[in-house]
Tab-separated table of C-alpha atoms in Angstrom:
chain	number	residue	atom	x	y	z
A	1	UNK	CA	0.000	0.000	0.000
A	2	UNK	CA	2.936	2.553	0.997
A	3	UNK	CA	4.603	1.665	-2.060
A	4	UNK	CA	1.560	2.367	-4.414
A	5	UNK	CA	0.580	5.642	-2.564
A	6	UNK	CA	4.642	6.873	-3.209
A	7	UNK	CA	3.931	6.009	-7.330
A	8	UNK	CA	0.845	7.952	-6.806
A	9	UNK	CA	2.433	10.921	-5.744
A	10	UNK	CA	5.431	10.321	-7.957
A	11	UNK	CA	2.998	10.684	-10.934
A	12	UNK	CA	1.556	14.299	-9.655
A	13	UNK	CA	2.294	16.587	-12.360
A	14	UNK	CA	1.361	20.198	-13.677
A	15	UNK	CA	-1.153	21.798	-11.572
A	16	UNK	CA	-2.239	18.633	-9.635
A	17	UNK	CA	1.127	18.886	-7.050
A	18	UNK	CA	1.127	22.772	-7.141
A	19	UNK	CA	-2.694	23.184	-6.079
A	20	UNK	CA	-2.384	20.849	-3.110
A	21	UNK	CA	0.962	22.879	-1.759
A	22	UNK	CA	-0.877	26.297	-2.245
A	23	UNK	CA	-4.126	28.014	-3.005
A	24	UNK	CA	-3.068	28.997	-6.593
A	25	UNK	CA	-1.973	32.924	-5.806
A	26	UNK	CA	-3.761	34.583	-8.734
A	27	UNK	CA	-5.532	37.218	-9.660
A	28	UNK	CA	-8.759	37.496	-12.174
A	29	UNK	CA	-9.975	40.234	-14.660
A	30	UNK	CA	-8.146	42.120	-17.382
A	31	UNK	CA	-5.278	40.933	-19.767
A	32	UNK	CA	-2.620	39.202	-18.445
A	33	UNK	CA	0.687	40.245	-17.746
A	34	UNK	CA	4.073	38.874	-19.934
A	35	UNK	CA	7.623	39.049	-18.634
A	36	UNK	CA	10.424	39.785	-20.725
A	37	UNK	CA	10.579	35.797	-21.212
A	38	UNK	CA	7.473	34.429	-21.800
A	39	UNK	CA	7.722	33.704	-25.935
A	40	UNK	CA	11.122	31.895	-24.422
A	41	UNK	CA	8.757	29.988	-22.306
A	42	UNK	CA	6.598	29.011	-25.065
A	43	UNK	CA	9.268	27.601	-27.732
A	44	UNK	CA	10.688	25.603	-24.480
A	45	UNK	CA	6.853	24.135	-23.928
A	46	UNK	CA	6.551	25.872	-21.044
A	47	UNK	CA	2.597	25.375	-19.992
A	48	UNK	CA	1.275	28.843	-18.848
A	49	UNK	CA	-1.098	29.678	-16.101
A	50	UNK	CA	-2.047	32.672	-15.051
A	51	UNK	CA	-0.350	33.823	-11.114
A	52	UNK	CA	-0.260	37.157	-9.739
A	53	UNK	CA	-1.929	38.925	-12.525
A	54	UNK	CA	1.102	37.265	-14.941
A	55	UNK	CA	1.120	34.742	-17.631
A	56	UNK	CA	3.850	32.267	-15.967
A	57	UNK	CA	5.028	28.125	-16.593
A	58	UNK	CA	3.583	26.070	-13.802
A	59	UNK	CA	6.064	23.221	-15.647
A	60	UNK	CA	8.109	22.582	-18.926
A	61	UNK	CA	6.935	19.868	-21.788
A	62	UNK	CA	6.488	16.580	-19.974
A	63	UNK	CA	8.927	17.208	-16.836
A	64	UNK	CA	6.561	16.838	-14.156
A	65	UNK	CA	7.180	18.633	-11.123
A	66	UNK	CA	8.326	16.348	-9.039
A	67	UNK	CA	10.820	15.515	-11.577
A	68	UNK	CA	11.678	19.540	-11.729
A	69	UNK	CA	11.694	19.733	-8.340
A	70	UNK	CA	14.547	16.643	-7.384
A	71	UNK	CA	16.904	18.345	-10.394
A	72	UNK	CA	17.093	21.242	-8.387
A	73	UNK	CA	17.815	19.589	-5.720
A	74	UNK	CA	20.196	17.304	-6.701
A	75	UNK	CA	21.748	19.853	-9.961
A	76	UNK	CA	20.541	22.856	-10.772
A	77	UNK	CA	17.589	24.936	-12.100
A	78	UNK	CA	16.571	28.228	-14.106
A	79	UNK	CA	13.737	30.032	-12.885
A	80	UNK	CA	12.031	32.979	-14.653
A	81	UNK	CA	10.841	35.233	-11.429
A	82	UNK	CA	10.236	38.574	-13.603
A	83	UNK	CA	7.007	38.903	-12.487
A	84	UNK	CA	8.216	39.901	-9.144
A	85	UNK	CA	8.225	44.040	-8.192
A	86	UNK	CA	12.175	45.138	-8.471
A	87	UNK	CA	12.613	49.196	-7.052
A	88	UNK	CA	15.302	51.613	-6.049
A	89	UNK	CA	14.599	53.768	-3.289
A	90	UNK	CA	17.058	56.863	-3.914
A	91	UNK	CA	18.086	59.786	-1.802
A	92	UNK	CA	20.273	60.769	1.123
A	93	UNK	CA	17.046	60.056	3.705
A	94	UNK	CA	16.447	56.699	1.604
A	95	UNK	CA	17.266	54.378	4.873
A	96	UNK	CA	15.444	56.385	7.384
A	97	UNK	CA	12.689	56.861	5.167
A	98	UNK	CA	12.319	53.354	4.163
A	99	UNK	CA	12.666	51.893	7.719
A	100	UNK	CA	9.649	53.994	8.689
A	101	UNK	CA	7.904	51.107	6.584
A	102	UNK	CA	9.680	47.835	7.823
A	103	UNK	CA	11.060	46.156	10.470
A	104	UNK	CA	14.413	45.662	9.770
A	105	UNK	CA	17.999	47.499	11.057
A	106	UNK	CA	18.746	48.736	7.086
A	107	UNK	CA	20.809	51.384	8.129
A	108	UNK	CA	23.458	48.794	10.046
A	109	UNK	CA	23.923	46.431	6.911
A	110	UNK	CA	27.550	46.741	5.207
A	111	UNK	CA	27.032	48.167	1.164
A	112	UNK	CA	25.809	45.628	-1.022
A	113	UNK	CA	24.057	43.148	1.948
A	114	UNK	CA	20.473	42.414	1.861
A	115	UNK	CA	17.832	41.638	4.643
A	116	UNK	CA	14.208	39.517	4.678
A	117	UNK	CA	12.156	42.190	6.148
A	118	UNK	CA	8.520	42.714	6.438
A	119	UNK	CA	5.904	46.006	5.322
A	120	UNK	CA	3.775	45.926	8.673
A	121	UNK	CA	0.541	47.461	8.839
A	122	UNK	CA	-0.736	49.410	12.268
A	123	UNK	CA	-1.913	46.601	13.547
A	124	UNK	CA	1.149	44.505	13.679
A	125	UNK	CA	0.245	42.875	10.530
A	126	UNK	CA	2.442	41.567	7.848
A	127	UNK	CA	1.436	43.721	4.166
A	128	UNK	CA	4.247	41.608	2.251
A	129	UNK	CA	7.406	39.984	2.620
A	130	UNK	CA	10.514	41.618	0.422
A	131	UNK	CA	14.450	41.876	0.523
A	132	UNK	CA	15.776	45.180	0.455
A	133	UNK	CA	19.660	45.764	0.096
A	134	UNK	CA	21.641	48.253	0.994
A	135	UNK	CA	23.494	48.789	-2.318
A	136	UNK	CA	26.904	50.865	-2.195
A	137	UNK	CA	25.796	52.752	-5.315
A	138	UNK	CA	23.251	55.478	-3.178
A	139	UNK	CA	20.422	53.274	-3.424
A	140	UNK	CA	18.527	50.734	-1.638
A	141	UNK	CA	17.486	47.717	-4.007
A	142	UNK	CA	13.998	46.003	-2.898
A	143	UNK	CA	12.234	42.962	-4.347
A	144	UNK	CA	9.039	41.944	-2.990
A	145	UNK	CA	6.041	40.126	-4.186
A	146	UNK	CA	4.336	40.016	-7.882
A	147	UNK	CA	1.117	39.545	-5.853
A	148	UNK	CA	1.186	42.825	-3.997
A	149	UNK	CA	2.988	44.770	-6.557
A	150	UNK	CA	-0.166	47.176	-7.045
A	151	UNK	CA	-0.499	48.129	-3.319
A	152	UNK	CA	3.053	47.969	-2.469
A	153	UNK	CA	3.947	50.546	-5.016
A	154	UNK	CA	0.866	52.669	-3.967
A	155	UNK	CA	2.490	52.126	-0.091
A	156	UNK	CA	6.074	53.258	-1.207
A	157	UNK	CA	4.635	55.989	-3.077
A	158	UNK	CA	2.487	57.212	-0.698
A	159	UNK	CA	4.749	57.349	2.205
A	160	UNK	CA	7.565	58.614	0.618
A	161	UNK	CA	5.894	61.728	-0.628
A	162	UNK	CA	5.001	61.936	2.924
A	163	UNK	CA	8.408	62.484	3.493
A	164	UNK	CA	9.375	64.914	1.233
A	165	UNK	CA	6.694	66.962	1.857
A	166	UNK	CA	8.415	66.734	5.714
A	167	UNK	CA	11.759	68.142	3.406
A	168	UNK	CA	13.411	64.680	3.180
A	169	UNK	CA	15.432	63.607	0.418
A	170	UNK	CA	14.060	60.464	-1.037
A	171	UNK	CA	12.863	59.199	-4.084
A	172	UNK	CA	11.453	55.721	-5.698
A	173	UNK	CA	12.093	54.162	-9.264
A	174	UNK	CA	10.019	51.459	-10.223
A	175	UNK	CA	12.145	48.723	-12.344
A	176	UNK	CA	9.543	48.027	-14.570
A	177	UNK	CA	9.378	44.952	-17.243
A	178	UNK	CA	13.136	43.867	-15.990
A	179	UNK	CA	14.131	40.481	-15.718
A	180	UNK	CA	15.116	38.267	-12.977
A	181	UNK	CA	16.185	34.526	-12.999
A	182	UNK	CA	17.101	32.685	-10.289
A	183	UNK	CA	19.714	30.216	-10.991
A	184	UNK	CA	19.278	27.122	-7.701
A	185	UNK	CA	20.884	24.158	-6.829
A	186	UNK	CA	24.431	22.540	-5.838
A	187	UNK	CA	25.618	23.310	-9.190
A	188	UNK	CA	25.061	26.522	-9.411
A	189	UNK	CA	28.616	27.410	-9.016
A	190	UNK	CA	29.447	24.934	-12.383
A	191	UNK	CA	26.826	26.483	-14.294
A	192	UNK	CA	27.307	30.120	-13.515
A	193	UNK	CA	31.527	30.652	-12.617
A	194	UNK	CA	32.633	30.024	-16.373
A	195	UNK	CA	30.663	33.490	-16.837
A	196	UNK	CA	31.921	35.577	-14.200
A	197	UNK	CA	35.506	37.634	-13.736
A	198	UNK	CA	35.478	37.327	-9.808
A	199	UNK	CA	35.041	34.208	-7.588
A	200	UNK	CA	31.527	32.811	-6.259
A	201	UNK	CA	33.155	32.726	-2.958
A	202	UNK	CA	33.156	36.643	-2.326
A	203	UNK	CA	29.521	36.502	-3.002
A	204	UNK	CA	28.134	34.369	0.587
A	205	UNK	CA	24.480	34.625	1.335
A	206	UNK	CA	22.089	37.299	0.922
A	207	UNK	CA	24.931	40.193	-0.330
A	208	UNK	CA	24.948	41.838	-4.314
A	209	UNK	CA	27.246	42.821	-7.189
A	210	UNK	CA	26.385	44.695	-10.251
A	211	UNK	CA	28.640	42.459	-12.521
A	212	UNK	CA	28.886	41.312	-15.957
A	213	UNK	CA	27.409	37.704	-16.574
A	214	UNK	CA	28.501	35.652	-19.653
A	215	UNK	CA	29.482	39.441	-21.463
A	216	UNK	CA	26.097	40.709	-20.248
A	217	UNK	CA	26.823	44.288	-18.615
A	218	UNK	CA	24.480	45.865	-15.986
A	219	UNK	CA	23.425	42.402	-13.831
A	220	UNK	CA	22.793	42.593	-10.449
A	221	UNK	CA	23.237	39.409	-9.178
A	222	UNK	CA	22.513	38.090	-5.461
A	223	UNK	CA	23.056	35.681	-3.157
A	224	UNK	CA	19.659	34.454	-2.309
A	225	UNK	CA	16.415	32.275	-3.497
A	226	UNK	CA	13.252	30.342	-2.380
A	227	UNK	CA	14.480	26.977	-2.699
A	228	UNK	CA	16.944	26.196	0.383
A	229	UNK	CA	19.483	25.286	-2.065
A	230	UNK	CA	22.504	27.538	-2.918
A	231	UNK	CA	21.782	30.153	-5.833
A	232	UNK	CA	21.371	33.457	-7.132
A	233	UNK	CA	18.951	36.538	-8.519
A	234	UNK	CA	20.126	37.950	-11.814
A	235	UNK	CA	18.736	40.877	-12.386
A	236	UNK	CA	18.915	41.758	-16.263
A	237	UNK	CA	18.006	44.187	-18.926
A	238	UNK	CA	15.230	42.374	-20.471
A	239	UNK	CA	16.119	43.074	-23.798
A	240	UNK	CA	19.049	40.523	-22.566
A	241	UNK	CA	17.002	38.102	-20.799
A	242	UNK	CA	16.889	35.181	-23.239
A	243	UNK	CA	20.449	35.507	-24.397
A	244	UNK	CA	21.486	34.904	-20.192
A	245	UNK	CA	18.986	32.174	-20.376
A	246	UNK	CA	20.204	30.790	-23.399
A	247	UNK	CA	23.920	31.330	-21.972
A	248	UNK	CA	23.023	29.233	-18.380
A	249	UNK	CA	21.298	26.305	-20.140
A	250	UNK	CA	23.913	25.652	-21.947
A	251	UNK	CA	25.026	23.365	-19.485
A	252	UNK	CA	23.318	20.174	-19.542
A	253	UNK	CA	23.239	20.093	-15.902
A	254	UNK	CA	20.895	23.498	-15.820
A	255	UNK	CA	17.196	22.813	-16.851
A	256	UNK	CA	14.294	25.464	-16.628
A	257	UNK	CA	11.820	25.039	-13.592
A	258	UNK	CA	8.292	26.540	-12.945
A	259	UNK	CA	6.378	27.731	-10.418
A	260	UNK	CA	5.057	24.422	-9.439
A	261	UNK	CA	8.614	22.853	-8.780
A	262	UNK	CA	9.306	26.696	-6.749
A	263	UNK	CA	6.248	26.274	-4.664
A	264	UNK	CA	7.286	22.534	-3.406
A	265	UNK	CA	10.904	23.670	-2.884
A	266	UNK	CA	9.747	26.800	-0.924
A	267	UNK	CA	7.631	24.354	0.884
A	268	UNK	CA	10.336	21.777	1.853
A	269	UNK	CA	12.473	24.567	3.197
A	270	UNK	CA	9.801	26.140	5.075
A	271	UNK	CA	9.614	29.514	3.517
A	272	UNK	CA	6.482	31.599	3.343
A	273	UNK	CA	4.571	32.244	0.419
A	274	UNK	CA	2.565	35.939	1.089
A	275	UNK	CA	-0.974	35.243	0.968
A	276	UNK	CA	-0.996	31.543	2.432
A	277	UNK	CA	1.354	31.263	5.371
A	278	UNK	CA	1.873	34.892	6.227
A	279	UNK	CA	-1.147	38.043	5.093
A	280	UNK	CA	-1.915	41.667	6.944
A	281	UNK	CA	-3.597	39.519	9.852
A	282	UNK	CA	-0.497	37.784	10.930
A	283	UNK	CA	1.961	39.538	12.497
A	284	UNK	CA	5.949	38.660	12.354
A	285	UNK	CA	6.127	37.244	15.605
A	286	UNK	CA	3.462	34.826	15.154
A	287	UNK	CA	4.723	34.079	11.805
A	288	UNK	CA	8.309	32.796	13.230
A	289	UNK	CA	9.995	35.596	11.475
A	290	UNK	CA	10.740	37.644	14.848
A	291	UNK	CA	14.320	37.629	13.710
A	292	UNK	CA	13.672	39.840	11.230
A	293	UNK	CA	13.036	42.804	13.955
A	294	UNK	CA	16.556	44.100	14.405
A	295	UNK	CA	17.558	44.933	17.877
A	296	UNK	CA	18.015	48.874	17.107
A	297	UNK	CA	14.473	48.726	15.688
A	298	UNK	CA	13.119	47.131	19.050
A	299	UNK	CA	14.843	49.718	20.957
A	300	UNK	CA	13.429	52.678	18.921
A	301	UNK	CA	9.847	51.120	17.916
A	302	UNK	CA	9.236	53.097	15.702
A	303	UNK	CA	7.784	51.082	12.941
A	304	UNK	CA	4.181	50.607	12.256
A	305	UNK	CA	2.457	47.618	14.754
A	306	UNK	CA	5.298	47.930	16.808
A	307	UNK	CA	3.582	48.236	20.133
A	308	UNK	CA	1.746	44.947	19.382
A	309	UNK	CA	4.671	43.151	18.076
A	310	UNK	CA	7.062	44.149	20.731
A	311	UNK	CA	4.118	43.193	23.392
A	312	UNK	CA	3.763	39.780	21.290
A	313	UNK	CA	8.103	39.304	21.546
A	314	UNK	CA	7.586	40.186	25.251
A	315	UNK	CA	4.250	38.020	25.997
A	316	UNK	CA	4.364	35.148	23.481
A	317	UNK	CA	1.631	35.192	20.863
A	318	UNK	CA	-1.427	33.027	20.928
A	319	UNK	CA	-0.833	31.295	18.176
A	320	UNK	CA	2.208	30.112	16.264
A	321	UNK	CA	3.337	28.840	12.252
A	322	UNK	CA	4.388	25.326	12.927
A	323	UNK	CA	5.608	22.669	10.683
A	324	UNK	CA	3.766	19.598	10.207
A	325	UNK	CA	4.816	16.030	8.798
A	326	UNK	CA	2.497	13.266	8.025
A	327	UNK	CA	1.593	10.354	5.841
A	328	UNK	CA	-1.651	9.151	3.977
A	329	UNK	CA	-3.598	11.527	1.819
A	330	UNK	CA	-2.002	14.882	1.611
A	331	UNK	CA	-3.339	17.970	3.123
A	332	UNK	CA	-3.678	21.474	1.503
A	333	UNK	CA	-4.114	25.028	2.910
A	334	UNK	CA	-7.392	24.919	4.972
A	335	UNK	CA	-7.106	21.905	6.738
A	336	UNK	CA	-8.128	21.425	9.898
A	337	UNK	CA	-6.070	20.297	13.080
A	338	UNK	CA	-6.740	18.273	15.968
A	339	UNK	CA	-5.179	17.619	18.915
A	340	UNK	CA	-5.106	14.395	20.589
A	341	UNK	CA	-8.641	15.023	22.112
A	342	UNK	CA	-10.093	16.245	18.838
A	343	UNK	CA	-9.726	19.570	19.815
A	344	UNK	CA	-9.556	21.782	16.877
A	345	UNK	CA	-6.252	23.896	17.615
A	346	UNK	CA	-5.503	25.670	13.954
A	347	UNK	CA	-5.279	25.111	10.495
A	348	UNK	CA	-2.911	24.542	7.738
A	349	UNK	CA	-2.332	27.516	5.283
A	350	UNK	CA	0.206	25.540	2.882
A	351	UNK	CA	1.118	21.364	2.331
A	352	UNK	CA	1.694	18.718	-0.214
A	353	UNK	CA	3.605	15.777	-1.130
A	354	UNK	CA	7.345	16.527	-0.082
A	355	UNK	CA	8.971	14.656	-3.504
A	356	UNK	CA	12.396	15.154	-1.421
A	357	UNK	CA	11.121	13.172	1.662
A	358	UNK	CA	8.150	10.917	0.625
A	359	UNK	CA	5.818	11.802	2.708
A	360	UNK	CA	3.373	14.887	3.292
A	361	UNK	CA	4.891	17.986	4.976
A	362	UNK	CA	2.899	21.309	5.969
A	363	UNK	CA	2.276	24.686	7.365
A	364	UNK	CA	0.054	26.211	9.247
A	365	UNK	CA	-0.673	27.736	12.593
A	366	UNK	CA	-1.952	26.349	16.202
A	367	UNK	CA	-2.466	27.734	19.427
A	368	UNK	CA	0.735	28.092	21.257
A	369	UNK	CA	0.488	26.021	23.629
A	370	UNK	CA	-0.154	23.406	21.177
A	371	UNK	CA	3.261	24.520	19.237
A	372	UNK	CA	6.041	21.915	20.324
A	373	UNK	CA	7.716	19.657	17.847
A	374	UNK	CA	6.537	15.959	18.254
A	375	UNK	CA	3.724	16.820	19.565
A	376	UNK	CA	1.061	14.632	18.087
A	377	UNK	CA	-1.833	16.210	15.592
A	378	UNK	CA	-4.892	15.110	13.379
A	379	UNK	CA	-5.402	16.832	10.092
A	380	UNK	CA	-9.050	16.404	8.509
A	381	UNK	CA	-8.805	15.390	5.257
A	382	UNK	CA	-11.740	14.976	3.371
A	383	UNK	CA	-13.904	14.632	6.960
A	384	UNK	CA	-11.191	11.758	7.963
A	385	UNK	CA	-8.804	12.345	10.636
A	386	UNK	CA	-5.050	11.718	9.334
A	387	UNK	CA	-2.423	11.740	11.926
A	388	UNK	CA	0.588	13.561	11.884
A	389	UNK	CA	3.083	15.642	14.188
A	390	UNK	CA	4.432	18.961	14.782
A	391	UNK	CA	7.853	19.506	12.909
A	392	UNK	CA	10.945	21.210	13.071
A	393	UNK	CA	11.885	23.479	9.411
A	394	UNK	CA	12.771	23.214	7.696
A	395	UNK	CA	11.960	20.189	6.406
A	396	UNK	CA	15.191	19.893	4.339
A	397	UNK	CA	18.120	20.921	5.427
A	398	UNK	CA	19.287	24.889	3.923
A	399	UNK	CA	22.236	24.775	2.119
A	400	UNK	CA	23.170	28.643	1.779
A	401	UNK	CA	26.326	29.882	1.128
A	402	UNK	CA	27.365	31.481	4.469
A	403	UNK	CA	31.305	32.501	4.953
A	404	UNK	CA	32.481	31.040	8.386
């Protein structure tokens, strides 16, 4: 039985194994959206769907996603994440102007180091996840979500006029229609070194270099990515998008990836996906992302939520994001858990087959008290109790490049 219900989940492909890990992050109405890349996606039988208001590949040809998904882990993959928002945020007041809107200590990262950091709203509530770096070239670099593109760019804009009318210097400039591809997996460093004049090994984790990549001027490239596996962003000039594409999978040990191959790798490294596992109801601290909150920015609280999220930090929150492992029929975001009176104690908001692992792994949140790893749940799937057990993430082992 065990071994038939592995086939079964080996044979999950397209949509089927992306739907049960998320709730399918689109938008409706109005044409949709095409990065720089998408008639590349097309001639390389890419098989569109819409997400986020964007025309994007959920898969390539007949590479299934688990398929997708182990290559990345065990080699390397291309990812096309254009669709995302890229903006500069320029002027002398940039940093204290743009930590009036997150959470994070920008101002004490060295030039050209990033930070995971969080838009709050007044309520302690998380608006969108996004990476801003501290470039050394007067500018802070931000990518957040494709999703929340629309209000985030009315929230930048909004508040930074704020400031100016208050005499600050500080300006924003939308990136629009340029490309990003995020190169993942242990062989990154094969695929991509042959096409760079400096060593991989002055880039470590989550710090940025404009650079030229295989003769292609203007990248930014960083250390980061939503897999748990080594990579990098390349930011491009889309008019040069498909020739760095082209250039990358020339190697035979690169092969494109979708968003349904992203979503279980995310997933298996126990990263949030905006609008599932974290939303503006959530707050950091109940989202296990308190480390985001730099200590200077707990001392000064001066960002919005911050007397509810400090109290949270000081207090504990009622609830917790936990990870969850189980076996059986796979649960998806919804989900209901039990605990071992039948006690309903939270719900997942992401989950799926883990192709890595073989067997189902999950997110969601419970009542605090109820947050321990090992401690024993019941997901309801399909009105029949499933057992299963709270989890350490992630699930598989990071492997980011981090100089000791």
């Amino acid at each position: 039985m065990e071994q038939q219900r592995l086939l079964r989940m080996a044979a999950l492909t397209g949509r089927q194994l992306f739907l049960l890990s998320s709730r399918y992050y689109a938008t409706t109405g109005g044409p949709l959206a095409k990065t720089c890349l998408y008639d590349f996606h097309v001639s390389h039988g890419g098989k569109m769907v819409e997400f986020a208001g964007h025309a994007m590949p959920v898969q390539y040809g007949a590479v299934g996603i688990t398929k997708s998904h182990l290559h990345t882990r065990e080699k390397c993959s291309l990812f096309d994440v254009s669709h995302m928002l890229q903006t500069k945020i320029h002027g002398k007041d940039r940093i204290k102007c743009f930590e009036q809107l997150i959470v994070s200590d920008v101002q004490s990262l060295g030039d050209n180091s990033g930070a995971l950091t969080v838009f709050t709203n007044e309520k302690g509530g998380i608006r969108d996840d996004l990476i801003v770096t501290k470039t050394g070239y007067g500018y802070l670099y931000v990518v957040s979500n494709a999703g929340c593109s629309a209000k985030d760019l009315a929230h930048m804009k909004a508040h930074l006029e704020r400031c100016r009318s208050q005499g600050h210097d500080v300006s924003m400039e939308p990136l629009e229609g340029r490309g990003l591809l995020a190169l993942q997996g242990p062989l990154m460093r094969k695929v991509l070194q042959p096409g760079l004049r400096h060593s991989l090994n002055d880039l470590p984790f989550m710090t940025s270099v404009i650079t030229s990549v295989f003769g292609i001027d203007d990248c930014r490239m960083t250390r980061c990515g939503y897999t748990g596996e080594d990579g990098v962003e390349i930011s491009v000039d889309p008019r040069r998008a498909v020739e760095l594409a082209e250039k990358l999978l020339a190697d035979s040990d690169c092969q494109l990836a979708g968003l349904g191959a992203r979503d279980t790798l995310r997933l298996e490294a126990g990263l949030c996906l905006y609008g599932n596992d974290i939303d503006d109801t959530t707050t950091p601290v109940e989202a296990g992302l308190t480390w985001t909150i730099g200590k200077r920015r707990r001392q000064t609280a001066d960002f919005p939520g911050a007397a509810i999220i400090l109290k949270q930090i000081k207090d504990k929150p009622a609830k917790k994001r936990v990870g969850i492992v189980s076996k059986g029929a796979p649960a998806r975001a919804g989900t209901k858990l039990l605990d071992s009176k039948g006690q309903e104690i939270g719900s997942l908001t992401s989950g799926g087959p883990s192709p890595s692992l073989k067997f189902n792994v999950s997110m969601g949140y419970v009542r605090s008290e109820a947050s321990q790893n090992g401690t024993p749940v019941q997901l309801v799937v399909r009105g029949k109790p499933v057992d299963g057990q709270i989890a350490k993430m992630p699930f598989v082992p990071t492997k980011y490049f981090v100089k000791k």
